[in-house]
Coordinates of C-alpha atoms (C1' of nucleotides) in Angstrom, one line a residue:
Chain A
M171 CA 11.1 -9.3 1.0
A172 CA 11.7 -9.7 4.7
Q173 CA 12.7 -13.4 4.5
P174 CA 13.5 -14.3 0.9
T175 CA 12.5 -17.8 -0.2
I176 CA 15.0 -19.9 -2.1
L177 CA 14.2 -23.0 -4.0
L178 CA 17.1 -25.6 -4.1
V179 CA 16.8 -28.1 -6.9
D180 CA 19.3 -30.9 -7.0
D181 CA 19.0 -34.7 -7.1
E182 CA 21.9 -35.1 -4.7
K183 CA 20.5 -34.8 -1.2
E184 CA 24.0 -34.1 0.3
I185 CA 24.4 -31.0 -1.7
I186 CA 21.1 -29.6 -0.7
D187 CA 21.8 -30.4 2.9
L188 CA 25.1 -28.6 2.8
L189 CA 23.6 -25.5 1.2
E190 CA 20.7 -25.6 3.6
I191 CA 23.1 -25.2 6.5
Y192 CA 24.8 -22.1 5.0
L193 CA 21.6 -20.5 3.7
K194 CA 19.5 -21.0 6.8
N195 CA 22.3 -19.3 8.7
E196 CA 21.8 -16.3 6.4
G197 CA 18.1 -16.2 7.3
Y198 CA 16.6 -17.5 4.1
R199 CA 13.5 -19.6 3.9
L200 CA 14.3 -22.8 2.0
L201 CA 12.3 -25.1 -0.3
R202 CA 13.7 -28.2 -2.0
A203 CA 13.0 -30.2 -5.1
G204 CA 14.8 -33.3 -6.5
N205 CA 14.2 -32.6 -10.2
G206 CA 12.8 -30.1 -12.6
I207 CA 9.2 -31.4 -12.5
E208 CA 9.1 -31.2 -8.8
A209 CA 10.6 -27.7 -9.0
L210 CA 7.8 -26.5 -11.3
S211 CA 5.1 -27.9 -9.1
V212 CA 6.6 -26.1 -6.1
L213 CA 6.7 -22.9 -8.0
Q214 CA 3.0 -23.1 -8.7
K215 CA 2.2 -23.2 -5.0
E216 CA 4.9 -21.1 -3.4
D217 CA 6.2 -17.6 -3.7
V218 CA 9.9 -18.1 -4.5
D219 CA 12.4 -15.3 -4.8
L220 CA 15.4 -17.2 -6.2
I221 CA 16.2 -20.7 -7.6
V222 CA 19.4 -22.7 -7.4
L223 CA 19.2 -25.3 -10.1
D224 CA 21.5 -28.2 -10.8
I225 CA 22.1 -28.8 -14.5
M226 CA 22.4 -32.6 -14.3
M227 CA 19.2 -34.2 -13.0
P228 CA 17.0 -37.1 -13.8
K229 CA 13.6 -36.7 -15.4
M230 CA 13.9 -33.1 -16.4
D231 CA 17.3 -31.5 -16.5
G232 CA 18.2 -28.1 -15.3
I233 CA 18.4 -26.4 -18.7
E234 CA 15.0 -27.6 -19.6
A235 CA 13.6 -26.6 -16.3
C236 CA 15.3 -23.2 -16.6
L237 CA 13.6 -22.6 -19.9
K238 CA 10.2 -23.7 -18.5
I239 CA 10.6 -21.5 -15.5
R240 CA 11.5 -18.5 -17.7
E241 CA 8.3 -19.0 -19.6
Q242 CA 6.2 -18.5 -16.5
K243 CA 7.8 -16.3 -14.0
H244 CA 10.9 -14.1 -13.8
M245 CA 13.2 -14.6 -10.9
P246 CA 17.0 -15.0 -10.5
I247 CA 18.2 -18.5 -11.4
I248 CA 21.6 -19.7 -10.4
M249 CA 22.8 -22.8 -12.2
L250 CA 24.9 -25.4 -10.6
S251 CA 26.9 -28.1 -12.3
A252 CA 29.7 -30.6 -12.2
K253 CA 30.9 -29.8 -15.6
S254 CA 33.2 -26.8 -15.5
Q255 CA 33.8 -26.3 -19.2
D256 CA 33.1 -22.8 -20.3
M257 CA 30.7 -24.0 -23.0
D258 CA 28.4 -25.2 -20.4
K259 CA 28.5 -21.9 -18.7
I260 CA 27.6 -20.1 -21.8
L261 CA 24.8 -22.5 -22.5
G262 CA 23.5 -22.0 -19.1
L263 CA 23.5 -18.2 -19.4
S264 CA 21.8 -18.2 -22.7
T265 CA 19.0 -20.3 -21.5
G266 CA 18.2 -17.4 -19.2
A267 CA 20.1 -18.3 -16.1
D268 CA 21.4 -15.3 -14.2
D269 CA 24.5 -16.8 -12.8
Y270 CA 26.5 -20.0 -12.8
V271 CA 28.6 -21.8 -10.2
S272 CA 30.5 -25.0 -11.0
K273 CA 30.9 -28.0 -8.6
P274 CA 32.8 -28.5 -6.5
F275 CA 32.1 -25.0 -5.2
N276 CA 32.8 -23.1 -2.1
P277 CA 29.5 -22.6 -0.3
L278 CA 30.5 -19.1 0.7
E279 CA 30.8 -18.1 -2.9
L280 CA 27.4 -19.4 -3.7
V281 CA 26.0 -17.4 -0.7
A282 CA 27.7 -14.3 -2.1
R283 CA 26.2 -14.9 -5.5
I284 CA 22.7 -15.4 -4.1
K285 CA 23.0 -12.2 -2.1
S286 CA 24.1 -10.4 -5.2
Q287 CA 21.2 -11.6 -7.2
L288 CA 18.7 -10.8 -4.6
R289 CA 20.2 -7.4 -4.0
R290 CA 19.8 -6.5 -7.6
Y291 CA 16.3 -7.6 -7.8
T292 CA 15.2 -5.6 -4.7
R293 CA 17.3 -2.6 -5.7
L294 CA 15.5 -2.4 -9.0
N295 CA 12.3 -2.5 -7.1
V296 CA 10.4 -3.3 -10.1
Q297 CA 8.2 -6.0 -11.3
R298 CA 10.0 -8.7 -13.4
P299 CA 8.2 -8.9 -16.6
N300 CA 8.3 -12.5 -17.8
K301 CA 7.4 -11.3 -21.2
E302 CA 8.7 -7.9 -22.5
H303 CA 5.2 -6.6 -23.1
E304 CA 3.8 -7.5 -19.7
L305 CA 3.5 -5.0 -16.9
E306 CA 2.5 -6.2 -13.5
I307 CA 1.4 -4.2 -10.6
D308 CA 0.4 -6.4 -7.8
E309 CA -2.7 -8.3 -8.9
L310 CA -3.1 -6.1 -12.0
S311 CA -1.4 -7.3 -15.2
I312 CA -1.2 -5.3 -18.4
N313 CA -0.3 -6.9 -21.7
T314 CA 0.8 -4.3 -24.2
A315 CA 0.9 -6.8 -27.0
T316 CA -2.6 -8.1 -26.7
H317 CA -4.0 -5.0 -25.1
E318 CA -5.4 -7.1 -22.3
V319 CA -5.7 -6.0 -18.7
K320 CA -6.4 -8.5 -16.0
L321 CA -7.2 -8.0 -12.3
D322 CA -6.8 -11.1 -10.3
G323 CA -7.1 -13.0 -13.5
R324 CA -10.4 -11.4 -14.4
D325 CA -10.6 -9.6 -17.7
I326 CA -10.9 -5.8 -17.5
K327 CA -12.1 -4.0 -20.6
L328 CA -10.4 -0.6 -21.2
T329 CA -10.9 1.7 -24.1
P330 CA -7.9 2.7 -26.2
R331 CA -7.3 6.0 -24.4
E332 CA -7.8 4.4 -21.0
F333 CA -5.3 1.7 -21.9
A334 CA -2.8 4.2 -23.1
I335 CA -2.9 6.2 -19.9
L336 CA -2.7 3.2 -17.7
E337 CA 0.2 1.8 -19.8
L338 CA 2.0 5.1 -19.6
L339 CA 1.8 5.3 -15.8
A340 CA 2.6 1.6 -15.3
R341 CA 5.7 1.8 -17.5
H342 CA 7.1 4.5 -15.4
R343 CA 6.2 3.2 -12.0
G344 CA 6.7 5.8 -9.3
T345 CA 7.1 8.7 -11.6
V346 CA 4.5 11.4 -11.3
W347 CA 2.9 12.5 -14.6
S348 CA 1.2 15.9 -14.8
I349 CA -2.1 16.1 -16.6
E350 CA -0.4 18.1 -19.3
K351 CA 2.3 15.5 -19.8
I352 CA -0.2 12.7 -19.9
Y353 CA -2.2 14.5 -22.5
E354 CA 0.7 15.1 -24.7
A355 CA 2.0 11.6 -24.4
V356 CA -1.3 9.9 -25.1
W357 CA -3.0 12.4 -27.5
K358 CA 0.2 13.6 -29.1
E359 CA -1.0 17.1 -29.4
A360 CA -0.7 20.3 -27.4
Y361 CA -2.6 20.5 -24.2
F362 CA -5.2 23.2 -23.5
D363 CA -5.5 24.5 -20.1
S364 CA -8.8 23.8 -18.4
D365 CA -9.3 20.6 -20.3
N366 CA -10.4 18.0 -17.9
T367 CA -10.6 15.1 -20.2
V368 CA -7.6 13.3 -18.8
M369 CA -9.2 13.6 -15.4
V370 CA -12.4 12.0 -16.6
H371 CA -10.4 9.2 -18.1
I372 CA -8.5 8.6 -14.9
R373 CA -11.8 8.4 -13.2
K374 CA -13.1 5.8 -15.7
I375 CA -10.0 3.7 -15.3
R376 CA -10.3 3.8 -11.5
E377 CA -13.9 2.8 -11.8
K378 CA -12.8 -0.3 -13.6
I379 CA -9.7 -1.3 -11.8
E380 CA -10.0 0.0 -8.3
E381 CA -12.0 -1.7 -5.6
N382 CA -12.8 1.7 -4.2
P383 CA -12.3 4.5 -6.7
R384 CA -12.3 7.0 -3.9
K385 CA -9.3 5.4 -2.3
P386 CA -7.3 4.2 -5.3
K387 CA -4.6 1.6 -4.9
F388 CA -3.1 1.7 -8.3
I389 CA -3.4 5.2 -9.7
K390 CA -2.6 7.7 -7.0
T391 CA -3.2 11.4 -7.1
V392 CA -0.3 13.6 -6.2
W393 CA -1.9 16.8 -5.3
G394 CA -0.9 19.8 -7.4
V395 CA 1.4 17.6 -9.5
G396 CA -0.3 14.8 -11.2
Y397 CA -0.8 11.0 -11.1
K398 CA 1.4 8.0 -10.6
V399 CA 1.3 4.3 -10.2
E400 CA 3.4 3.2 -7.2
Chain B
M50 CA 20.4 -0.1 -26.9
A51 CA 21.5 -0.9 -30.4
Q52 CA 25.2 -1.0 -29.7
P53 CA 25.8 -1.2 -26.0
T54 CA 28.8 0.7 -24.7
I55 CA 31.2 -1.1 -22.4
L56 CA 33.9 0.6 -20.3
L57 CA 37.0 -1.4 -19.6
V58 CA 39.0 -0.3 -16.6
D59 CA 42.3 -2.0 -16.1
D60 CA 45.9 -0.8 -15.7
E61 CA 47.2 -3.7 -17.7
K62 CA 47.0 -2.7 -21.3
E63 CA 47.4 -6.3 -22.4
I64 CA 44.2 -7.4 -20.7
I65 CA 42.2 -4.6 -22.2
D66 CA 43.6 -5.4 -25.7
L67 CA 42.6 -9.0 -25.3
L68 CA 39.1 -8.1 -24.2
E69 CA 38.7 -5.6 -26.9
I70 CA 39.3 -8.3 -29.6
Y71 CA 36.5 -10.5 -28.1
L72 CA 34.1 -7.7 -27.4
K73 CA 34.4 -5.8 -30.6
N74 CA 33.7 -9.0 -32.3
E75 CA 30.3 -9.1 -30.4
G76 CA 29.5 -5.7 -31.7
Y77 CA 30.0 -3.6 -28.6
R78 CA 31.3 -0.1 -28.5
L79 CA 34.4 0.1 -26.2
L80 CA 35.8 2.7 -24.0
R81 CA 39.0 2.3 -21.9
A82 CA 40.4 3.7 -18.7
G83 CA 43.6 2.9 -16.8
N84 CA 42.3 3.6 -13.3
G85 CA 39.3 4.5 -11.3
I86 CA 39.8 8.3 -11.6
E87 CA 39.9 8.0 -15.4
A88 CA 36.9 5.8 -15.3
L89 CA 34.8 8.3 -13.4
S90 CA 35.8 11.1 -15.8
V91 CA 34.8 8.9 -18.8
L92 CA 31.4 8.2 -17.1
Q93 CA 30.7 11.9 -16.8
K94 CA 31.1 12.4 -20.6
E95 CA 29.9 9.2 -22.0
D96 CA 26.8 7.1 -21.9
V97 CA 28.0 3.7 -20.7
D98 CA 25.9 0.5 -20.4
L99 CA 28.3 -1.7 -18.5
I100 CA 31.6 -1.6 -16.8
V101 CA 34.3 -4.2 -16.4
L102 CA 36.5 -3.1 -13.5
D103 CA 39.8 -4.5 -12.3
I104 CA 40.1 -4.6 -8.5
M105 CA 43.8 -4.0 -8.3
M106 CA 44.8 -0.7 -9.9
P107 CA 47.0 2.3 -9.1
K108 CA 45.5 5.6 -7.9
M109 CA 42.0 4.5 -7.1
D110 CA 41.3 0.8 -6.8
G111 CA 38.4 -1.0 -8.2
I112 CA 36.5 -1.3 -5.0
E113 CA 36.7 2.3 -4.3
A114 CA 35.8 3.1 -7.9
C115 CA 32.8 0.7 -7.7
L116 CA 31.4 2.5 -4.7
K117 CA 31.8 5.9 -6.3
I118 CA 30.1 4.8 -9.5
R119 CA 27.2 3.3 -7.5
E120 CA 26.7 6.7 -5.8
Q121 CA 26.1 8.3 -9.2
K122 CA 24.6 6.0 -11.7
H123 CA 23.3 2.6 -11.9
M124 CA 24.7 0.1 -14.4
P125 CA 26.0 -3.4 -14.3
I126 CA 29.6 -3.7 -12.9
I127 CA 31.7 -6.8 -13.4
M128 CA 34.7 -7.0 -11.2
L129 CA 38.0 -8.5 -12.4
S130 CA 40.8 -9.7 -10.2
A131 CA 44.0 -11.7 -9.9
K132 CA 43.1 -12.7 -6.4
S133 CA 40.9 -15.7 -6.5
Q134 CA 40.1 -16.1 -2.9
D135 CA 36.4 -16.2 -2.0
M136 CA 36.7 -13.4 0.5
D137 CA 37.6 -11.1 -2.3
K138 CA 34.6 -12.2 -4.3
I139 CA 32.4 -11.6 -1.4
L140 CA 33.9 -8.2 -0.8
G141 CA 33.5 -7.3 -4.4
L142 CA 29.9 -8.3 -4.5
S143 CA 29.0 -6.4 -1.3
T144 CA 30.4 -3.2 -2.7
G145 CA 27.7 -3.3 -5.3
A146 CA 29.4 -5.2 -8.1
D147 CA 27.0 -7.3 -10.1
D148 CA 29.3 -10.1 -11.0
Y149 CA 32.9 -11.2 -10.5
V150 CA 35.4 -13.0 -12.7
S151 CA 38.9 -14.0 -11.5
K152 CA 42.1 -13.8 -13.5
P153 CA 43.2 -15.7 -15.4
F154 CA 39.9 -16.0 -17.0
N155 CA 38.5 -17.4 -20.2
P156 CA 37.5 -14.5 -22.3
L157 CA 34.4 -16.4 -23.5
E158 CA 33.2 -16.7 -20.0
L159 CA 33.5 -12.9 -19.5
V160 CA 31.6 -12.4 -22.7
A161 CA 28.9 -14.7 -21.5
R162 CA 28.6 -12.8 -18.2
I163 CA 28.5 -9.4 -20.0
K164 CA 25.7 -10.7 -22.2
S165 CA 23.9 -12.0 -19.2
Q166 CA 24.1 -8.7 -17.3
L167 CA 23.0 -6.6 -20.3
R168 CA 20.2 -9.0 -21.0
R169 CA 18.9 -8.5 -17.6
Y170 CA 19.0 -4.8 -17.7
T171 CA 17.2 -4.5 -21.0
R172 CA 14.7 -7.1 -20.0
L173 CA 13.7 -4.9 -17.1
N174 CA 12.8 -2.3 -19.6
V175 CA 12.6 0.4 -17.1
Q176 CA 14.5 3.6 -16.7
R177 CA 17.4 2.7 -14.5
P178 CA 17.0 4.3 -11.2
N179 CA 19.9 6.7 -11.3
K180 CA 20.3 9.2 -8.6
E181 CA 19.5 12.2 -10.7
H182 CA 16.1 12.6 -9.2
E183 CA 17.3 11.9 -5.7
L184 CA 18.4 14.5 -3.2
E185 CA 19.7 13.2 0.1
I186 CA 20.3 15.2 3.3
D187 CA 21.3 12.9 6.1
E188 CA 18.3 10.8 6.8
L189 CA 16.0 12.9 4.6
S190 CA 15.6 11.9 1.0
I191 CA 13.8 13.9 -1.7
N192 CA 12.7 12.3 -4.9
T193 CA 11.7 14.8 -7.6
A194 CA 10.4 12.1 -10.0
T195 CA 8.0 10.5 -7.5
H196 CA 7.5 13.6 -5.5
E197 CA 8.3 11.6 -2.4
V198 CA 10.0 12.9 0.7
K199 CA 11.2 10.4 3.2
L200 CA 12.6 10.8 6.7
D201 CA 14.3 7.8 8.0
G202 CA 12.3 5.8 5.5
R203 CA 9.0 7.2 6.7
D204 CA 6.8 9.0 4.1
I205 CA 6.4 12.8 4.6
K206 CA 3.5 14.5 2.8
L207 CA 4.4 17.9 1.5
T208 CA 2.2 20.3 -0.5
P209 CA 3.4 21.5 -3.9
R210 CA 4.7 24.8 -2.6
E211 CA 6.4 23.1 0.4
F212 CA 8.0 20.6 -1.9
A213 CA 9.2 23.2 -4.3
I214 CA 10.8 25.2 -1.5
L215 CA 12.5 22.2 0.0
E216 CA 13.7 21.0 -3.4
L217 CA 15.1 24.5 -4.1
L218 CA 17.1 24.6 -0.9
A219 CA 18.2 21.0 -1.1
R220 CA 19.4 21.4 -4.6
H221 CA 21.7 24.2 -3.6
R222 CA 23.0 22.9 -0.3
G223 CA 24.9 25.4 1.6
T224 CA 23.7 28.4 -0.4
V225 CA 21.6 31.0 1.5
W226 CA 18.3 32.0 -0.2
S227 CA 16.6 35.2 0.7
I228 CA 12.9 35.2 1.1
E229 CA 12.6 37.3 -2.0
K230 CA 14.7 34.9 -4.0
I231 CA 12.8 31.9 -2.8
Y232 CA 9.5 33.6 -3.7
E233 CA 10.6 34.4 -7.2
A234 CA 12.1 31.0 -7.8
V235 CA 9.0 29.1 -6.6
W236 CA 6.1 31.4 -7.4
K237 CA 7.7 32.8 -10.6
E238 CA 6.4 36.2 -10.0
A239 CA 7.6 39.4 -8.3
Y240 CA 7.9 39.5 -4.6
F241 CA 6.0 42.1 -2.6
D242 CA 7.6 43.3 0.5
S243 CA 5.8 42.5 3.8
D244 CA 4.5 39.2 2.4
N245 CA 5.3 36.6 4.9
T246 CA 3.9 33.6 3.0
V247 CA 7.4 32.1 2.4
M248 CA 8.0 32.2 6.1
V249 CA 4.7 30.4 6.8
H250 CA 5.6 27.7 4.3
I251 CA 9.1 27.3 5.9
R252 CA 7.3 26.9 9.2
K253 CA 5.0 24.2 7.7
I254 CA 7.9 22.3 6.2
R255 CA 9.8 22.4 9.5
E256 CA 6.7 21.2 11.3
K257 CA 6.8 18.1 9.0
I258 CA 10.5 17.3 8.7
E259 CA 12.1 18.7 11.8
E260 CA 12.1 16.8 15.1
N261 CA 12.1 20.2 16.9
P262 CA 10.9 23.0 14.6
R263 CA 12.3 25.5 17.0
K264 CA 15.8 24.1 16.6
P265 CA 15.8 23.0 12.9
K266 CA 18.4 20.5 11.7
F267 CA 17.6 20.7 8.0
I268 CA 16.4 24.2 7.1
K269 CA 18.5 26.7 9.0
T270 CA 17.8 30.4 9.4
V271 CA 20.6 32.8 8.5
W272 CA 19.7 35.9 10.4
G273 CA 19.2 38.9 8.3
V274 CA 19.8 37.0 5.1
G275 CA 17.6 34.0 4.5
Y276 CA 17.4 30.3 4.7
K277 CA 19.6 27.4 3.7
V278 CA 20.0 23.6 3.9
E279 CA 23.5 22.7 5.1
Chain C
dT65 C1' 18.6 47.6 29.3
dC66 C1' 15.5 48.8 25.9
dA67 C1' 13.7 49.7 21.5
dA68 C1' 13.7 48.3 16.9
dA69 C1' 14.1 44.9 13.6
dA70 C1' 13.8 40.4 12.1
dC71 C1' 11.7 36.3 12.5
dC72 C1' 8.0 32.9 14.2
dT73 C1' 3.3 31.1 15.0
dT74 C1' -1.5 30.4 14.5
dA75 C1' -6.0 29.9 12.6
dA76 C1' -9.4 31.3 9.7
dA77 C1' -10.7 33.1 5.1
dA78 C1' -9.8 32.9 0.4
dC79 C1' -8.4 30.3 -3.3
dA80 C1' -7.2 26.3 -6.3
dT81 C1' -7.3 21.8 -7.7
dT82 C1' -9.5 17.6 -8.2
dC83 C1' -13.7 14.7 -8.4
dT84 C1' -18.0 13.4 -10.1
dT85 C1' -21.9 13.2 -12.9
dA86 C1' -24.5 13.7 -16.9
dA87 C1' -25.4 14.9 -21.4
dG88 C1' -24.2 15.6 -26.3
dG89 C1' -21.4 14.7 -30.3
dG90 C1' -18.7 11.8 -33.1
dA91 C1' -16.6 7.6 -34.7
dA92 C1' -16.7 2.8 -35.5
dA93 C1' -19.2 -1.5 -35.8
dA94 C1' -23.4 -4.1 -37.0
Chain D
dT154 C1' -28.3 3.3 -41.9
dT155 C1' -28.7 2.3 -37.3
dT156 C1' -26.7 1.2 -33.2
dT157 C1' -23.3 1.1 -30.0
dC158 C1' -19.4 2.6 -27.8
dC159 C1' -16.1 6.2 -26.9
dC160 C1' -14.6 10.8 -26.2
dT161 C1' -15.3 15.4 -24.7
dT162 C1' -17.4 19.2 -22.3
dA163 C1' -19.3 21.6 -18.6
dA164 C1' -20.7 22.7 -14.0
dG165 C1' -21.3 22.0 -9.2
dA166 C1' -19.4 19.5 -5.1
dA167 C1' -15.7 18.0 -2.4
dT168 C1' -11.3 18.3 -0.9
dG169 C1' -6.9 20.3 -0.1
dT170 C1' -3.7 24.4 -0.2
dT171 C1' -2.3 29.1 0.2
dT172 C1' -2.6 33.5 1.9
dT173 C1' -3.6 36.9 5.2
dA174 C1' -3.3 39.1 9.3
dA175 C1' -2.5 39.7 14.0
dG176 C1' 0.1 38.8 18.0
dG177 C1' 4.2 36.6 19.8
dT178 C1' 9.2 35.7 20.3
dT179 C1' 14.1 36.2 19.5
dT180 C1' 18.0 38.8 18.1
dT181 C1' 20.6 43.0 17.5
dG182 C1' 22.8 47.1 18.6
dA183 C1' 22.6 51.7 20.6

DNA sequence: TCAAAACCTTAAAACATTCTTAAGGGAAAA
DNA sequence: TTTTCCCTTAAGAATGTTTTAAGGTTTTGA
């Protein structure tokens, strides 16, 4: 995330203009929308890292927009509002917003909160599952509820064992799993040395999800140790 | 996380008592500490999910404590302070705190923020990247989970034996390991005199991680004794 | 200063792990 | 019951790592 993209959603142009000055100065790329509907259409086209969302807007208000956004993607949402009552704050947070700032606000405070949110998301360098049972690795998505795997939107058919292995590795991105550990986690029985069944399954998975199974993008071999998904 | 544990750190007993009433009511398990040093010792013994930390405290203040906590484990930290200036907020956030509430505060707002933080952390259902698997020696970082070694951020490829030796030495920084001890720790078999295989491996590691293998910065030779990482 | 001891370097041979393929057995679905 | 799909096994090929061994260099201490 060299230059994070921030989407500002507010019907008051002055507020957006003000924020733009501060945020451009911090090196962010900015997108704007005047209401929730506009915001959603921007999100379809653009890759956004964080959203600043006003609660009070015409057409579709911020709370509704927030819920809709949460259904689709997961990214930090900071709510903005003229109402400063605590009930509003709580409402905002339980709709899935990640933070809340009440108007009138000090732009520096908002900048700090934006940084804080982005920092957290990059620190946990991890995909943001919109649904709990979704694992995403680049263009590969694994749904543990429906047992579906999609590559670039196309359906990939995996057998139960293949699925279990891929899920295991994807759930623990980065961690290397030895063949023995994989066997025990998936088969739930003791591993016998010189059993290459895990290896054959890995090969089958690669055949299905990798463009070039010889040079795998998703499941990497760590020589002498095991396999991992990066 | 059936019953999340929250650590409250504040020197004002009244504040902790007040929070305790609200948070117990939400079903959280509570731990208390009167200053940063106490907080750190609690963290060593207990499994904590979130920390509420006062900035102004005797002995070790909240900012210092926050930094120390971040070095060890990763969990949400919410800062609390009587100072309401924005600069403080920014300072708090850039030390790694995840959120900030200024005194006097509405307890309900704090409860909402705690929920928000915990929700995020469980949503990203991922092992929190704590530093257990990370060994750092200056610009060299060794991750035993991912089996990655990085020098100044660049990937270094080590073979299994090389990795094991480097990990051994890095785990016991400062301690000198004889060739015999290294052999037995890594190969897990008895060492034969006049076997220079460890030496060859040390050489290979140095080739990969040292700028000048003749004048090693990381793996030092202790003449007549063995090797060490300082 | 010199010899001995300790350590370093190199490259090729030996060894180990992982990959690939294909075939057979077994379980589940038609 | 038949068919289909999935899992396992095995063996040779490919790839990557470890060890060996020989000669070189540095350090130490007489």
